[in-house]
XYZ file of C-alpha atoms in Angstrom:
736
model
C 39.979 31.031 55.324
C 36.254 30.396 55.869
C 35.413 32.587 52.868
C 38.022 30.828 50.737
C 36.697 27.417 51.709
C 33.154 28.479 50.892
C 34.218 29.699 47.444
C 36.185 26.515 46.760
C 33.165 24.451 47.819
C 30.920 26.466 45.521
C 33.358 26.039 42.641
C 33.553 22.304 43.242
C 29.780 22.088 43.251
C 29.663 23.861 39.925
C 32.263 21.543 38.476
C 30.343 18.502 39.699
C 27.271 19.431 37.662
C 28.445 17.270 34.810
C 27.127 17.814 31.320
C 26.266 14.462 29.765
C 26.243 13.850 26.040
C 24.611 10.828 24.437
C 25.794 9.223 21.198
C 23.444 6.837 19.371
C 24.870 4.977 16.389
C 23.126 3.754 13.278
C 22.296 0.099 12.813
C 18.840 -0.284 11.275
C 16.623 -2.569 13.336
C 19.509 -3.081 15.765
C 19.025 0.564 16.722
C 15.942 -0.457 18.708
C 18.457 -1.458 21.399
C 18.851 2.287 22.027
C 15.405 2.255 23.631
C 16.426 -0.417 26.134
C 19.612 1.482 27.004
C 17.634 4.713 27.456
C 15.316 2.970 29.920
C 18.247 2.182 32.204
C 19.811 5.620 31.736
C 16.521 7.170 32.844
C 16.214 4.834 35.831
C 19.646 5.855 37.135
C 18.551 9.495 37.106
C 21.045 10.748 34.530
C 20.136 14.068 32.937
C 21.037 13.995 29.233
C 22.197 17.429 28.029
C 23.093 16.736 24.391
C 22.182 14.035 21.892
C 23.871 13.211 18.622
C 22.727 10.365 16.417
C 23.039 8.758 13.039
C 20.412 6.865 11.038
C 18.261 4.827 13.476
C 20.132 6.540 16.288
C 19.013 9.863 14.827
C 15.363 8.797 14.761
C 15.293 7.532 18.352
C 17.544 10.360 19.528
C 15.313 13.010 17.970
C 12.181 11.605 19.568
C 13.887 11.419 22.953
C 15.211 14.964 22.506
C 11.709 16.196 21.662
C 10.455 15.018 25.062
C 9.370 11.378 24.765
C 10.396 9.083 27.597
C 12.089 5.745 26.971
C 8.922 3.896 27.988
C 6.875 5.967 25.560
C 9.325 5.117 22.782
C 9.020 1.447 23.703
C 5.231 1.660 23.352
C 5.433 3.555 20.050
C 7.851 1.188 18.362
C 6.012 -1.907 19.570
C 2.895 -0.674 17.754
C 4.653 0.136 14.467
C 4.367 -2.272 11.530
C 7.884 -1.857 10.165
C 7.240 -3.887 7.024
C 4.523 -1.442 6.020
C 6.639 1.498 7.156
C 9.793 0.595 5.257
C 8.253 -0.761 2.069
C 6.057 2.301 1.560
C 3.164 -0.130 1.600
C 0.487 2.495 1.200
C -2.773 1.453 2.855
C -5.317 0.404 0.262
C -7.892 2.707 1.825
C -5.649 5.690 1.029
C -5.700 5.093 -2.730
C -8.220 6.375 -5.223
C -10.344 3.826 -7.060
C -8.238 4.200 -10.212
C -5.022 3.588 -8.275
C -6.513 0.620 -6.429
C -7.289 -1.012 -9.752
C -3.863 -0.186 -11.186
C -1.850 -1.335 -8.160
C -3.604 -4.706 -8.033
C -2.516 -5.866 -11.469
C 1.237 -5.383 -11.663
C 4.069 -7.074 -9.776
C 6.950 -4.938 -11.092
C 7.093 -1.289 -12.170
C 10.211 0.174 -13.813
C 11.012 3.533 -15.458
C 10.863 3.218 -19.256
C 11.700 6.695 -20.583
C 12.862 6.776 -24.209
C 12.032 3.030 -24.289
C 14.992 2.256 -22.019
C 14.455 0.277 -18.830
C 15.679 2.072 -15.711
C 15.714 1.342 -12.020
C 14.445 3.379 -9.046
C 16.958 5.088 -6.727
C 15.619 3.104 -3.763
C 13.125 0.409 -2.917
C 11.176 2.921 -0.827
C 10.647 6.674 -0.955
C 10.368 6.694 2.818
C 6.971 8.415 2.733
C 5.471 6.298 5.499
C 8.496 6.956 7.723
C 8.163 10.681 7.080
C 4.424 10.662 7.839
C 4.982 8.896 11.158
C 7.826 11.180 12.246
C 5.848 14.282 11.278
C 2.999 13.160 13.487
C 5.235 12.221 16.418
C 7.120 15.533 16.361
C 4.182 17.836 15.701
C 4.476 19.337 19.197
C 7.922 20.720 18.252
C 7.168 21.466 14.596
C 7.724 25.204 15.062
C 11.272 24.699 16.427
C 13.778 25.252 13.616
C 16.915 25.311 15.767
C 17.423 21.812 17.204
C 19.450 23.300 20.077
C 16.133 24.685 21.352
C 14.501 21.286 21.665
C 13.913 20.035 25.232
C 17.319 18.330 24.794
C 19.710 19.906 22.243
C 20.087 17.551 19.285
C 21.883 17.043 16.010
C 22.140 14.237 13.475
C 24.602 13.242 10.779
C 23.836 12.827 7.078
C 26.051 12.332 4.020
C 26.204 14.715 1.071
C 25.949 12.406 -1.953
C 27.760 14.752 -4.338
C 30.774 15.476 -2.099
C 30.878 12.325 0.003
C 31.297 14.470 3.125
C 29.451 14.229 6.402
C 27.049 17.037 7.270
C 25.796 17.979 10.720
C 22.066 18.742 10.611
C 21.019 20.844 13.610
C 18.563 23.248 11.990
C 15.503 23.024 9.763
C 12.467 20.756 9.952
C 13.169 17.889 12.351
C 11.389 15.032 10.487
C 13.158 16.004 7.282
C 16.576 16.016 8.910
C 16.239 12.621 10.548
C 14.824 10.957 7.422
C 17.888 12.269 5.559
C 20.141 10.792 8.250
C 18.400 7.414 7.873
C 18.164 7.211 4.074
C 20.040 3.918 3.756
C 21.311 3.599 0.146
C 19.357 1.127 -2.025
C 16.642 0.771 0.629
C 15.466 4.409 0.758
C 15.600 7.097 -1.893
C 17.983 10.016 -1.183
C 16.486 13.035 0.594
C 16.818 16.560 -0.792
C 17.098 19.495 1.635
C 17.764 22.988 0.253
C 18.873 21.512 -3.078
C 21.443 19.204 -1.426
C 21.088 15.438 -1.810
C 21.591 13.420 1.352
C 21.821 9.744 2.226
C 22.446 7.810 5.427
C 24.944 9.475 7.770
C 26.396 6.067 8.596
C 28.262 6.145 5.292
C 30.612 8.809 6.691
C 30.129 9.000 10.465
C 28.077 6.360 12.197
C 29.117 7.297 15.725
C 29.504 11.098 16.180
C 31.291 10.996 19.546
C 33.656 13.922 18.833
C 30.787 16.119 17.680
C 28.866 15.438 20.915
C 31.995 16.173 22.964
C 32.441 19.485 21.148
C 28.977 20.574 22.316
C 30.405 20.878 25.846
C 29.796 17.380 27.224
C 31.928 16.430 30.215
C 30.859 12.789 30.057
C 29.915 10.972 26.863
C 27.716 7.898 26.982
C 27.667 5.953 23.744
C 25.360 3.192 22.553
C 26.955 1.304 19.677
C 24.707 -1.006 17.629
C 26.801 -1.210 14.489
C 27.285 -4.412 12.537
C 30.471 -6.390 12.824
C 32.077 -7.849 9.716
C 30.426 -11.115 8.671
C 31.891 -14.282 7.257
C 30.933 -15.592 3.831
C 28.326 -17.972 5.247
C 26.265 -15.008 6.511
C 26.508 -12.931 3.319
C 23.396 -14.350 1.701
C 22.135 -11.468 -0.426
C 23.214 -8.390 -2.381
C 21.856 -6.272 0.464
C 24.103 -8.106 2.967
C 27.128 -7.423 0.765
C 26.201 -3.736 0.447
C 25.887 -3.398 4.248
C 29.244 -5.174 4.689
C 30.978 -2.773 2.305
C 29.427 0.189 4.103
C 30.709 -1.183 7.428
C 34.409 -1.320 6.446
C 35.090 2.291 7.324
C 32.804 2.593 10.344
C 34.187 -0.507 12.062
C 37.744 0.720 11.560
C 36.816 4.135 12.992
C 35.207 2.581 16.049
C 38.515 1.243 17.346
C 39.505 4.834 18.229
C 36.046 6.244 18.935
C 35.389 3.576 21.544
C 38.343 4.879 23.572
C 36.945 8.425 23.417
C 33.672 7.273 25.003
C 33.438 7.474 28.784
C 30.681 4.869 29.170
C 30.472 2.535 26.189
C 27.304 0.436 25.834
C 27.598 -2.272 23.193
C 24.509 -4.563 23.235
C 24.861 -8.182 22.172
C 22.955 -8.085 18.881
C 25.002 -10.438 16.707
C 21.982 -12.640 16.046
C 20.038 -9.779 14.455
C 20.308 -7.920 11.150
C 19.599 -4.349 10.123
C 16.117 -5.467 9.011
C 15.172 -7.686 11.991
C 12.307 -5.411 12.964
C 10.051 -8.374 13.688
C 12.352 -9.186 16.639
C 12.164 -5.681 18.073
C 11.208 -6.827 21.596
C 14.336 -8.974 21.897
C 16.538 -6.213 20.497
C 15.183 -3.682 23.009
C 15.813 -6.193 25.796
C 19.425 -6.639 24.661
C 19.999 -2.906 25.006
C 18.487 -2.960 28.470
C 20.637 -5.908 29.560
C 23.915 -4.319 28.455
C 23.071 -0.981 30.062
C 22.151 -2.755 33.315
C 25.606 -4.323 33.356
C 26.991 -0.754 33.548
C 24.354 0.533 35.928
C 26.775 1.350 38.755
C 28.891 3.543 36.470
C 25.764 5.297 35.249
C 24.584 5.900 38.817
C 27.946 7.457 39.701
C 27.514 9.933 36.875
C 23.972 10.747 38.016
C 25.290 11.558 41.522
C 27.599 14.180 40.024
C 24.760 16.045 38.335
C 22.374 18.581 39.722
C 18.757 17.647 39.586
C 16.821 19.696 37.110
C 13.069 19.385 36.632
C 12.299 17.789 33.284
C 10.645 20.169 30.907
C 7.005 19.362 30.465
C 6.159 18.671 26.860
C 2.690 19.151 25.459
C 2.490 16.085 23.258
C 0.126 16.178 20.333
C -2.824 14.127 21.542
C -5.727 15.406 19.445
C -7.290 13.054 16.936
C -8.061 15.836 14.465
C -6.579 19.072 13.192
C -8.292 22.097 11.706
C -6.597 23.097 8.464
C -7.103 26.665 7.333
C -4.792 27.007 4.370
C -2.521 24.912 2.188
C 0.505 26.226 0.314
C 1.907 24.102 -2.513
C 5.373 24.578 -3.987
C 7.190 22.679 -6.714
C 4.132 21.557 -8.722
C 5.137 22.428 -12.263
C 3.094 19.903 -14.225
C 0.288 19.096 -11.816
C -2.288 21.700 -10.905
C -3.242 22.726 -7.405
C -6.708 21.246 -7.998
C -5.121 17.898 -8.883
C -2.948 17.883 -5.754
C -5.809 18.948 -3.476
C -8.057 16.312 -5.033
C -5.531 13.575 -4.317
C -5.080 14.894 -0.783
C -8.896 14.825 -0.458
C -8.781 18.315 1.063
C -11.523 20.912 0.787
C -10.689 23.935 2.912
C -11.222 24.996 5.577
C -11.803 21.631 7.185
C -11.265 19.643 10.346
C -9.891 16.203 9.531
C -8.420 13.400 11.566
C -4.700 12.825 11.400
C -5.404 9.409 9.872
C -7.383 11.094 7.094
C -4.550 13.543 6.494
C -2.026 10.678 6.252
C -4.428 8.896 3.912
C -4.431 11.911 1.619
C -0.630 12.189 1.618
C -0.313 8.475 0.904
C -2.832 8.804 -1.896
C -0.779 11.597 -3.457
C 2.286 9.377 -3.140
C 0.427 6.414 -4.667
C 0.033 8.284 -7.955
C 3.749 7.788 -8.577
C 3.888 11.343 -9.928
C 6.036 12.711 -7.110
C 9.511 11.624 -6.170
C 9.342 13.554 -2.940
C 6.439 14.897 -0.850
C 7.746 17.199 1.842
C 5.299 19.009 4.083
C 5.315 20.997 7.269
C 2.456 21.788 9.614
C 2.612 25.366 10.876
C 0.565 26.408 13.909
C -1.499 29.571 13.456
C -2.253 31.972 16.290
C -5.776 30.570 16.660
C -4.398 26.981 16.995
C -5.462 26.058 13.482
C -2.880 24.792 11.013
C -1.359 25.863 7.752
C 0.283 23.102 5.730
C 3.177 23.936 3.451
C 3.829 21.268 0.797
C 7.086 21.196 -1.127
C 6.775 18.695 -3.960
C 9.413 17.244 -6.251
C 7.798 15.792 -9.326
C 8.962 12.525 -10.790
C 10.700 13.288 -14.081
C 9.845 9.867 -15.514
C 6.888 9.954 -17.883
C 6.911 6.380 -19.105
C 6.887 3.090 -17.208
C 7.020 -0.596 -17.967
C 4.971 -2.838 -15.699
C 4.888 -6.610 -15.606
C 2.665 -9.277 -14.130
C 1.739 -12.950 -14.395
C -1.397 -14.916 -13.616
C -2.997 -18.326 -13.792
C -6.616 -19.359 -13.320
C -8.960 -22.077 -14.537
C -10.765 -19.882 -17.063
C -8.052 -17.873 -18.852
C -5.182 -20.286 -18.169
C -1.597 -19.030 -17.897
C -0.954 -15.427 -18.863
C 1.904 -12.928 -18.841
C 1.151 -9.215 -18.735
C 3.273 -6.438 -20.167
C 2.122 -2.875 -19.662
C 3.404 0.437 -20.972
C 2.167 3.544 -19.181
C 2.742 7.110 -20.364
C 1.919 10.206 -18.324
C 1.352 13.811 -19.373
C 0.656 13.219 -23.058
C -1.833 15.990 -23.843
C -2.454 17.533 -20.430
C -0.594 17.611 -17.128
C -3.145 15.339 -15.486
C -3.583 12.577 -18.049
C -2.276 9.030 -18.183
C -2.418 6.389 -20.927
C -1.958 2.713 -20.155
C -1.842 -0.333 -22.443
C -1.955 -3.889 -21.103
C -0.989 -6.626 -23.516
C -1.641 -10.159 -22.288
C -0.084 -13.221 -23.903
C -0.443 -16.859 -22.931
C -3.218 -19.361 -23.395
C -5.542 -16.525 -24.469
C -4.645 -13.180 -26.045
C -6.147 -10.047 -24.469
C -5.540 -6.319 -24.226
C -6.758 -3.386 -22.161
C -6.177 0.268 -23.118
C -7.114 3.099 -20.801
C -6.749 6.871 -21.187
C -7.652 8.886 -18.097
C -7.702 12.617 -17.344
C -7.622 12.930 -13.571
C -9.389 16.030 -12.273
C -9.343 15.143 -8.575
C -12.583 16.302 -6.939
C -13.889 17.513 -10.308
C -15.295 15.244 -13.007
C -12.524 13.054 -14.412
C -12.750 11.731 -17.973
C -11.814 8.271 -19.211
C -11.600 6.281 -22.437
C -11.287 2.518 -22.304
C -10.971 -0.261 -24.835
C -10.477 -3.895 -23.921
C -10.600 -7.234 -25.648
C -11.213 -10.474 -23.755
C -11.025 -13.997 -25.132
C -11.133 -17.483 -23.659
C -11.749 -21.025 -24.824
C -13.725 -23.270 -22.475
C -15.555 -26.603 -22.523
C -19.108 -26.087 -21.287
C -22.063 -28.351 -20.689
C -24.595 -28.711 -23.484
C -27.337 -27.419 -21.182
C -25.437 -24.208 -20.696
C -26.085 -23.143 -24.311
C -29.658 -24.381 -24.483
C -31.093 -20.864 -25.056
C -29.093 -20.552 -28.311
C -28.758 -24.201 -29.358
C -31.198 -25.585 -31.916
C -33.517 -28.157 -30.248
C -32.341 -31.002 -32.445
C -28.756 -30.572 -31.162
C -29.589 -30.777 -27.444
C -29.195 -34.527 -26.996
C -26.223 -35.205 -29.253
C -23.373 -34.107 -26.949
C -22.579 -33.751 -23.262
C -20.078 -30.914 -23.714
C -18.876 -28.634 -26.423
C -15.989 -26.216 -26.849
C -16.971 -22.547 -26.462
C -14.829 -19.708 -27.864
C -15.866 -16.469 -26.201
C -14.715 -13.051 -27.405
C -15.664 -9.613 -26.121
C -14.538 -6.187 -27.380
C -15.745 -3.314 -25.209
C -15.169 0.419 -25.730
C -16.238 3.041 -23.204
C -16.163 6.767 -22.678
C -17.035 7.816 -19.140
C -16.876 10.512 -16.490
C -16.531 9.974 -12.752
C -15.991 11.912 -9.558
C -15.483 11.406 -5.846
C -18.647 11.871 -3.832
C -18.539 12.494 -0.068
C -14.770 11.725 -0.087
C -15.377 7.975 -0.310
C -17.875 7.151 -3.065
C -17.026 6.939 -6.742
C -19.914 8.100 -8.924
C -19.691 7.653 -12.678
C -21.594 7.376 -15.947
C -20.739 6.637 -19.549
C -21.541 5.267 -22.988
C -20.475 1.776 -23.982
C -20.048 -0.110 -27.232
C -19.735 -3.883 -26.987
C -19.026 -6.401 -29.726
C -19.849 -9.820 -28.348
C -19.112 -12.999 -30.254
C -19.101 -16.586 -29.082
C -19.190 -19.791 -31.057
C -18.397 -23.489 -30.987
C -16.501 -25.507 -33.565
C -17.793 -28.729 -32.034
C -21.103 -28.734 -33.852
C -22.768 -27.289 -36.954
C -21.665 -25.509 -40.125
C -22.042 -21.755 -40.623
C -23.203 -19.886 -43.740
C -19.627 -19.846 -45.064
C -19.317 -23.594 -44.894
C -17.005 -23.474 -41.866
C -17.605 -26.256 -39.312
C -18.875 -24.215 -36.406
C -21.988 -22.711 -34.852
C -21.997 -18.990 -34.089
C -24.299 -18.325 -31.152
C -23.729 -14.583 -30.937
C -22.126 -11.962 -33.150
C -23.651 -8.595 -32.306
C -22.663 -5.000 -31.530
C -24.497 -3.425 -28.585
C -24.623 0.226 -27.550
C -25.644 1.182 -24.027
C -25.482 3.934 -21.494
C -24.572 3.117 -17.925
C -23.981 4.469 -14.451
C -22.204 3.128 -11.388
C -21.556 3.814 -7.730
C -18.656 2.298 -5.802
C -17.563 2.345 -2.189
C -14.524 0.386 -1.099
C -12.701 0.500 2.233
C -11.420 -3.085 2.255
C -7.858 -3.038 3.584
C -6.926 -5.876 1.221
C -8.583 -6.971 -2.009
C -7.898 -10.669 -1.560
C -7.681 -11.226 2.204
C -9.606 -8.334 3.786
C -9.844 -8.136 7.564
C -11.851 -4.943 7.832
C -13.885 -2.553 5.733
C -16.953 -2.315 3.538
C -17.417 -2.834 -0.171
C -20.278 -1.789 -2.445
C -20.504 -1.812 -6.204
C -23.719 -0.940 -8.005
C -24.094 -0.867 -11.794
C -26.991 -0.133 -14.161
C -26.817 -0.603 -17.956
C -29.520 0.480 -20.422
C -29.000 -1.226 -23.792
C -30.324 1.127 -26.480
C -29.786 -0.625 -29.789
C -27.901 -3.467 -31.463
C -26.570 -4.425 -34.886
C -25.688 -7.941 -35.967
C -27.059 -11.438 -35.462
C -29.469 -10.373 -32.738
C -32.376 -9.441 -35.017
C -34.947 -9.765 -32.210
C -33.315 -7.019 -30.134
C -35.544 -4.902 -27.940
C -34.282 -2.299 -25.466
C -33.545 -3.778 -22.079
C -31.611 -2.986 -18.933
C -29.477 -4.912 -16.443
C -29.099 -3.873 -12.822
C -26.740 -5.497 -10.367
C -25.098 -4.758 -7.011
C -22.687 -6.362 -4.568
C -22.146 -5.623 -0.892
C -19.352 -6.995 1.299
C -18.288 -6.556 4.906
C -15.035 -7.727 6.537
C -14.492 -7.994 10.281
C -11.530 -9.243 12.296
C -12.042 -11.040 15.605
C -8.353 -11.164 16.538
C -5.026 -10.378 14.929
C -5.260 -13.705 13.064
C -8.950 -14.508 12.623
C -11.334 -12.631 10.330
C -14.502 -13.149 8.332
C -15.972 -11.701 5.149
C -19.651 -11.833 4.346
C -21.050 -10.707 1.027
C -24.310 -10.688 -0.854
C -24.985 -9.768 -4.440
C -27.565 -9.998 -7.140
C -28.633 -8.867 -10.554
C -31.568 -8.986 -12.944
C -32.593 -8.062 -16.465
C -35.624 -5.954 -17.305
C -37.147 -6.571 -20.729
C -35.361 -7.799 -23.852
C -36.440 -11.434 -23.731
C -34.891 -11.994 -27.155
C -31.345 -11.185 -25.934
C -29.722 -13.967 -23.905
C -25.994 -13.415 -24.526
C -25.669 -11.040 -21.559
C -27.132 -13.463 -19.048
C -25.349 -14.066 -15.765
C -22.849 -16.943 -16.089
C -21.716 -18.472 -12.789
C -19.042 -20.879 -11.571
C -15.307 -21.144 -10.992
C -12.988 -18.959 -8.951
C -9.977 -16.677 -9.288
C -10.514 -15.040 -12.672
C -11.098 -11.381 -13.473
C -14.805 -10.828 -13.936
C -15.954 -9.620 -17.358
C -19.481 -8.843 -18.492
C -21.690 -10.855 -16.170
C -19.387 -13.772 -15.388
C -19.579 -14.495 -11.659
C -17.473 -16.887 -9.521
C -19.122 -19.640 -7.491
C -17.450 -22.349 -5.375
C -18.184 -25.962 -6.213
C -18.909 -25.480 -9.917
C -16.742 -25.080 -12.987
C -16.685 -21.657 -14.614
C -19.729 -21.088 -16.881
C -21.749 -23.906 -15.308
C -24.858 -21.959 -14.280
C -26.856 -19.471 -16.300
C -29.867 -17.187 -16.030
C -31.117 -13.625 -16.480
C -31.427 -13.258 -12.685
C -29.164 -14.332 -9.860
C -28.843 -13.967 -6.099
C -25.745 -15.063 -4.231
C -24.422 -14.904 -0.668
C -21.100 -16.083 0.682
C -19.190 -16.341 3.940
C -15.423 -16.784 4.243
C -13.582 -17.357 7.512
C -9.838 -16.756 7.267
C -7.039 -17.578 9.696
C -3.557 -16.156 9.080
C -1.437 -19.042 10.353
C 1.680 -16.919 9.967
C 2.497 -13.698 8.187
C 0.871 -13.581 4.729
C -0.129 -17.242 4.844
C -3.817 -18.029 5.185
C -6.082 -20.994 5.739
C -9.734 -20.337 5.003
C -13.078 -22.035 4.740
C -15.943 -20.654 2.683
C -19.538 -21.347 1.784
C -21.740 -19.828 -0.912
C -25.357 -20.235 -1.902
C -27.198 -18.950 -4.958
C -30.361 -18.985 -6.987
C -29.782 -18.577 -10.716
C -32.396 -18.728 -13.445
C -34.846 -16.817 -15.599
C -37.460 -14.410 -14.231
C -36.783 -15.376 -10.600
C -38.378 -12.216 -9.242
C -41.399 -12.415 -11.574
C -42.146 -16.037 -10.717
C -41.290 -15.719 -7.023
C -38.606 -18.409 -7.355
C -35.973 -16.319 -5.610
C -37.416 -17.230 -2.192
C -38.654 -20.765 -2.819
C -35.432 -22.372 -1.597
C -31.698 -22.600 -2.293
C -30.980 -24.095 -5.685
C -27.173 -24.135 -5.631
C -24.561 -24.295 -2.889
C -20.864 -24.919 -2.513
C -18.209 -25.172 0.159
C -14.474 -24.596 -0.077
C -11.350 -25.244 1.975
C -8.316 -23.294 0.866
C -4.793 -22.119 1.424
C -3.602 -18.699 0.299
C -0.265 -16.932 0.321
C 0.436 -13.265 -0.415
C 3.441 -12.829 -2.727
C 4.916 -9.915 -4.649
C 3.353 -11.401 -7.805
C -0.042 -11.404 -6.130
C -1.981 -14.021 -4.185
C -1.377 -17.737 -4.647
C -4.523 -19.697 -3.776
C -5.495 -23.349 -3.872
C -9.062 -24.310 -2.970
C -10.847 -27.624 -2.804
C -14.566 -27.070 -3.318
C -17.564 -29.363 -3.028
C -21.149 -29.027 -4.209
C -23.820 -31.120 -2.415
C -26.211 -30.917 -5.379
C -23.636 -32.371 -7.761
C -22.028 -34.584 -5.135
C -18.757 -33.692 -6.836
C -15.697 -31.629 -5.991
C -13.606 -29.101 -7.886
C -10.103 -27.732 -7.490
C -9.799 -23.971 -7.941
C -6.218 -22.780 -8.474
C -5.198 -19.178 -9.028
C -1.831 -17.434 -8.917
C -0.884 -13.779 -9.321
C -2.813 -10.534 -9.596
C -5.967 -10.775 -11.691
C -6.083 -9.030 -15.038
């Protein structure tokens, strides 16, 4: 009897070691409530033996299964900028100089193959999400069977072609969970082993039966799914799409809820699937609901044996040593091109931020629909990276933009871009600008990565502007000087360049080229030309020059930078001319600009800059002087902005300028700023020592700016003490 009782007691003890399975549903931003629920589950001492998740539940479940604690997850997700993450907003610092210039002109980009407008498969490729998850799961990157994670795990995805759910429990963890979370229309589908997957919530948003089948005695479920909304809350096409997707899952939940032993359903009705900016409140809602069931959770914990939690060696190093890189799937783009975009020269030790920068830069080219990579640990603790690329089949794109400023007026931009015309690495782009002034910009570029890239450029610029009579005094006949206060100036510039450039020290752009420039400006206000037409032509000459430049740019934002450095140096040697300028002598123009941005808090930042330029020789050529004034236009030739003065108000063959801008982001993407600039502009300032004899010109500005998908919208009121007058500077849209 004693022996029998002992055996029965042992058997009971075995039975009481309950296996607990955890189900985490999808729900977008609402899924952050899982973190709050996990905090309480941990506090009660429950040992989770299996995890199954869908979409956001898959992401949080995978990280928890890989060894992160609930508090660690709370810290991670509180630091994430979800707007940047979801929108594939690639950091500006990650882009090459060419891509920085291209991305800061266009508001909309659409496929245009065979001259037919198409639409992308999703608003985001999910590259930023993939980069983050790859970094967070690097300590388990060699585990291919998810059952061998610290906590066995699986997630649910949907096969697009069959419409069936698929259980993903093997492979590369970041890839699997991005497939499970590829919400249709928001994220592009994910391809794994030639199968196309989208969000698992389409077919099974709450895999309770699958968790039970793993051997769970008790199933705890956290349900953060949407409920059906009334018409007053269906405010967008995205809301309607989510509602349609919820029909099936909500109906299924009526039965699945009953098959859950402890059902945690946070109160998240006031949030949407994209309410990431309210993440703290959502996490708290999960914690509150789980606390309401704390006694039940504690009872489960009492029926489990304590088991030491497996220690996980989280990836804490700031850098990784990369030995080799394998690249698969690059049919049209060479290895040198890919490595150049990744900014990798092997072997090398780089920071993880630098590695992410390189991946984002490769993504920013738009040449790859999918960038899948895996870091493999070598025996000597170095890394091999295996890239599997899926090239974008589109070769042609249509891009659109709009802009307004005080110099060029209103303008609409239409661009056609064609890739892979003559070589695998080339791109041709034509901007055609219509509005108050017609313009165009054609660029052909052969991108060689770290090697010397080759470019051809042709652009035509035109504007019509009233200028003061003193402004044209170098060209105006003396007898005309006192007759008018202002005259109408028509300014046209056609510039053609052939150039080569390369990256230097990973961050500098070094280039040189040959330039042809046809410059013509005239006024129909005064005079009669040799053809009897009522106008005076001040300049009509072709110039040929050779030039070189050096650029460095780590500003995190072109228009409202909060950190980074900027340097742009340019030297032109004008060799000969043909046309009206019969007194031409060789001359050169050197100029440089330096800027530094620093943030003092999350809202307050300042930008200080200084710049200058001068001409050496060529006293008979005045048409390439520095023209200063105005704000918000794209600089061409030597036109420079200056607060407090109209565009083309100041002129000279030498200039020095410094400015300070203090910016406060009153709320997201809305800025109030104050600025001041000072300058000396004139002829031979360095020769005569006038550059240090005092400040000749100054201006102050108070402005409001807003970042929009069309580009920045800025309104500035500026005042000049010397003039004792004010100016309004208004600009809208990306500058082109």
